[in-house]
């Protein structure tokens, strides 16, 4: 009997025909509580939408409102086919260096003179290409200066389609990371790149050639205004050609940026204003 009573009690809790209650509430009670939660969640959604709208009004589509700008921008090298900063190949084995030349072809194809002439300006060198806004009137889209592939001369891949890899005189391309609004020098002195071997390999690196001359990042490519504001921006490059590096040995190399208003990076951040990599050119199996 107790079991029948318990069963009857559960049935009445779910639906009580005498009081016409479902799960302990009448229809009007369920209607009121559902109405309360409906109004409550509509209010929360409206408050969230209003908050997002107000916040978005403070943002600029073309420029970050806040920037955690590094005092010293990072540097990278190309070609780079994996996560390691190592370029190792055998002069006699085309398949060992073909991936490097393909990577450089892909990097430099947007820098073809015809492409640059179509998209970008022929700017005045050795001075910043400033394009300020006029109050609330945005000067967008902003123009960009041409960086022609031919400026890399022996490392352009035009005369030598293999960038020197086939004869043990490879080219390496250096890029300085983009930083919005950065003016990388003062007093008209353009930043430039220098490369050298680590102390233990100082007698192995041999002679270097820099393109453009002196390995400079010309001032006309700065400041950078951002991907949306400067859609055709062509990042300046510096190429280093190794003329007679010691073969069949690891040579550890470091390249760094030199500028009178960019501080030297710390040992705690190896990509702060410099980049290190290993170069090994084998001539024997």
XYZ file of C-alpha atoms in Angstrom:
285
model
C 0.000 0.000 0.000
C 2.865 2.361 0.834
C 4.261 1.852 -2.624
C 0.867 2.620 -4.200
C 0.645 5.786 -2.080
C 4.108 6.933 -3.132
C 3.271 6.234 -6.782
C 0.030 8.172 -6.466
C 1.889 11.074 -4.794
C 4.383 11.345 -7.674
C 1.591 11.267 -10.200
C -0.238 14.065 -8.414
C 2.982 16.106 -8.227
C 3.433 15.850 -11.982
C -0.250 16.555 -12.702
C -2.875 17.215 -10.046
C -6.296 17.072 -11.701
C -8.024 18.526 -8.650
C -5.976 21.725 -8.441
C -4.968 21.606 -12.117
C -1.288 22.010 -11.163
C 1.656 20.818 -13.286
C 4.841 20.166 -11.306
C 3.385 22.080 -8.389
C 2.379 25.192 -10.316
C -0.826 26.361 -11.940
C -0.890 27.607 -15.520
C -0.942 31.247 -14.401
C 2.061 30.651 -12.099
C 4.050 29.052 -14.936
C 3.063 31.923 -17.231
C 4.285 34.562 -14.764
C 7.638 32.880 -14.110
C 8.263 32.318 -17.834
C 7.366 35.944 -18.505
C 9.808 37.071 -15.803
C 12.718 35.091 -17.292
C 11.847 36.218 -20.805
C 11.966 39.889 -19.760
C 15.096 39.286 -17.668
C 17.088 37.672 -20.513
C 15.873 40.266 -23.048
C 17.189 42.936 -20.672
C 20.561 41.162 -20.349
C 20.841 40.764 -24.127
C 19.987 44.419 -24.630
C 22.518 45.524 -22.023
C 25.238 43.389 -23.652
C 24.377 44.743 -27.122
C 24.462 48.343 -25.871
C 27.818 47.776 -24.146
C 29.333 46.256 -27.290
C 27.949 49.092 -29.437
C 29.446 51.773 -27.168
C 32.795 49.982 -27.098
C 32.904 49.567 -30.887
C 32.324 53.301 -31.327
C 35.717 53.889 -29.677
C 37.583 51.655 -32.159
C 39.223 52.659 -35.410
C 38.966 50.128 -38.230
C 42.346 51.235 -39.572
C 44.422 51.690 -36.428
C 44.542 49.853 -33.071
C 43.310 51.939 -30.146
C 45.969 50.427 -27.898
C 49.366 49.141 -28.951
C 51.825 47.134 -26.904
C 54.641 48.421 -29.076
C 58.061 46.887 -28.638
C 61.008 49.229 -28.245
C 62.995 46.925 -30.510
C 61.149 45.153 -33.367
C 61.997 41.568 -34.183
C 63.815 40.319 -37.273
C 63.323 37.234 -39.409
C 65.234 35.571 -42.234
C 64.117 34.020 -45.472
C 64.284 31.366 -46.795
C 62.847 29.516 -43.817
C 61.248 26.203 -44.659
C 60.490 24.964 -41.120
C 60.590 26.092 -37.494
C 64.393 25.897 -37.280
C 66.673 28.725 -38.248
C 69.035 26.495 -40.165
C 70.021 26.565 -43.820
C 71.885 23.392 -44.672
C 72.384 22.059 -48.172
C 74.797 20.343 -50.547
C 75.946 22.295 -53.595
C 76.060 19.137 -55.711
C 72.513 18.050 -54.818
C 69.940 20.319 -56.423
C 67.107 18.800 -54.417
C 68.799 19.916 -51.169
C 68.617 23.631 -52.016
C 65.739 23.828 -54.490
C 63.257 24.429 -51.641
C 65.254 27.497 -50.578
C 65.197 29.078 -54.014
C 61.472 28.352 -54.363
C 60.817 30.034 -51.014
C 62.707 33.121 -52.185
C 60.797 33.147 -55.490
C 57.514 33.138 -53.568
C 58.703 35.908 -51.276
C 59.934 38.188 -54.047
C 57.236 37.743 -56.699
C 55.098 40.600 -55.236
C 58.189 42.816 -55.515
C 58.433 42.504 -59.299
C 58.961 45.976 -60.758
C 55.799 45.783 -62.876
C 53.662 44.878 -59.840
C 55.185 47.638 -57.731
C 54.758 50.264 -60.455
C 51.081 49.361 -60.754
C 50.259 49.459 -57.045
C 52.704 51.797 -55.311
C 54.258 55.248 -55.494
C 57.710 56.194 -56.665
C 58.617 58.019 -53.447
C 61.355 60.462 -52.504
C 64.054 58.412 -50.729
C 65.746 59.180 -47.409
C 62.733 60.838 -45.801
C 59.661 59.571 -43.984
C 56.533 59.148 -46.099
C 54.109 60.804 -43.669
C 50.377 60.679 -44.458
C 48.634 62.265 -41.503
C 44.889 62.447 -41.030
C 43.167 65.830 -41.055
C 41.329 65.928 -37.761
C 38.415 63.533 -37.946
C 38.876 63.140 -41.702
C 40.834 59.941 -42.258
C 43.434 59.911 -45.005
C 42.618 56.352 -46.055
C 43.553 54.286 -47.898
C 47.124 55.415 -47.492
C 49.658 55.065 -50.269
C 52.811 52.965 -50.156
C 56.274 53.291 -51.648
C 57.697 50.982 -54.251
C 60.267 48.415 -53.206
C 61.454 47.002 -56.504
C 62.937 43.546 -56.712
C 65.837 44.876 -58.772
C 67.042 46.785 -55.692
C 68.327 43.457 -54.378
C 70.653 43.187 -57.393
C 72.624 39.908 -57.204
C 70.068 38.550 -54.722
C 66.984 39.525 -56.747
C 66.723 36.175 -58.525
C 66.506 37.955 -61.893
C 69.989 37.427 -63.291
C 70.734 34.445 -61.080
C 67.551 32.392 -60.733
C 69.172 30.232 -58.047
C 70.232 33.087 -55.730
C 73.802 31.784 -55.589
C 72.886 28.486 -53.950
C 74.179 26.451 -56.873
C 77.750 27.730 -56.449
C 77.955 28.011 -52.666
C 77.323 31.791 -52.527
C 73.777 31.896 -51.135
C 71.574 34.916 -50.501
C 69.634 35.435 -47.280
C 66.765 37.946 -47.009
C 66.230 39.938 -43.805
C 62.862 41.407 -42.780
C 62.199 43.793 -39.907
C 58.857 43.122 -38.221
C 56.108 45.651 -38.913
C 55.264 48.066 -36.096
C 52.464 50.570 -36.668
C 53.645 54.154 -36.421
C 57.302 53.323 -35.807
C 59.884 55.864 -36.981
C 63.028 53.736 -36.859
C 65.607 56.501 -36.826
C 66.235 60.176 -36.228
C 68.308 62.925 -37.825
C 67.846 61.324 -41.255
C 70.050 58.304 -40.525
C 68.354 55.213 -41.909
C 68.560 51.936 -39.967
C 70.829 49.296 -41.460
C 71.634 45.620 -41.010
C 74.999 44.121 -40.132
C 75.759 40.406 -39.999
C 78.649 38.560 -38.460
C 79.650 35.142 -37.219
C 79.479 34.156 -33.592
C 82.811 34.396 -31.811
C 83.735 30.738 -32.312
C 83.069 30.993 -36.076
C 84.541 34.435 -36.769
C 87.152 33.086 -39.187
C 84.590 31.104 -41.249
C 82.107 33.685 -42.490
C 84.169 35.289 -45.255
C 83.129 38.332 -47.287
C 79.539 39.636 -47.404
C 77.626 41.817 -49.841
C 74.556 43.816 -48.783
C 71.633 44.861 -50.983
C 70.416 47.611 -51.035
C 73.854 49.170 -50.453
C 74.976 49.105 -46.807
C 71.971 46.964 -45.919
C 69.704 49.951 -45.263
C 65.972 50.093 -44.672
C 65.199 53.366 -46.403
C 63.186 55.897 -44.390
C 60.572 56.263 -47.145
C 58.998 52.945 -46.101
C 58.082 54.386 -42.695
C 55.870 54.899 -40.848
C 53.731 51.836 -41.392
C 50.032 52.595 -40.885
C 48.578 49.098 -40.643
C 47.214 46.406 -42.926
C 43.789 48.013 -43.465
C 45.000 51.579 -43.859
C 47.922 50.659 -46.142
C 46.665 47.706 -48.133
C 49.472 47.716 -50.702
C 52.348 48.194 -48.271
C 55.545 46.519 -49.451
C 57.785 45.678 -46.546
C 61.405 46.718 -47.237
C 63.985 43.948 -47.445
C 67.726 43.589 -47.053
C 69.644 40.811 -48.783
C 72.998 39.419 -47.675
C 75.138 37.410 -50.088
C 77.820 35.140 -48.640
C 80.733 35.114 -51.083
C 83.237 32.686 -49.590
C 81.902 31.143 -46.414
C 83.826 28.113 -45.164
C 82.329 24.952 -46.650
C 81.512 21.677 -44.873
C 81.306 23.359 -41.459
C 78.551 24.871 -39.335
C 78.742 28.654 -39.261
C 76.602 30.374 -36.639
C 75.607 33.848 -37.783
C 73.866 36.786 -36.153
C 72.327 39.769 -37.974
C 71.128 42.849 -36.143
C 69.469 46.165 -36.802
C 71.493 49.327 -36.213
C 69.655 52.608 -35.621
C 70.184 55.627 -33.427
C 66.797 55.348 -31.734
C 66.265 51.576 -31.580
C 67.848 50.065 -28.457
C 69.852 46.867 -28.723
C 67.810 43.846 -27.724
C 68.455 41.896 -24.561
C 69.857 38.383 -24.274
C 66.474 37.300 -22.891
C 64.796 37.872 -26.266
C 66.791 36.490 -29.171
C 64.423 38.048 -31.751
C 64.610 41.558 -30.331
C 66.327 43.554 -33.061
C 68.398 40.615 -34.206
C 68.168 37.134 -35.598
C 70.545 34.174 -35.342
C 70.787 31.234 -37.701
C 73.089 28.429 -38.807
C 74.442 28.181 -42.325
C 76.186 25.079 -43.610
C 77.211 24.588 -47.226
C 78.419 21.085 -48.009
C 80.516 20.334 -51.046
C 81.155 16.664 -50.265
C 78.791 13.822 -49.350
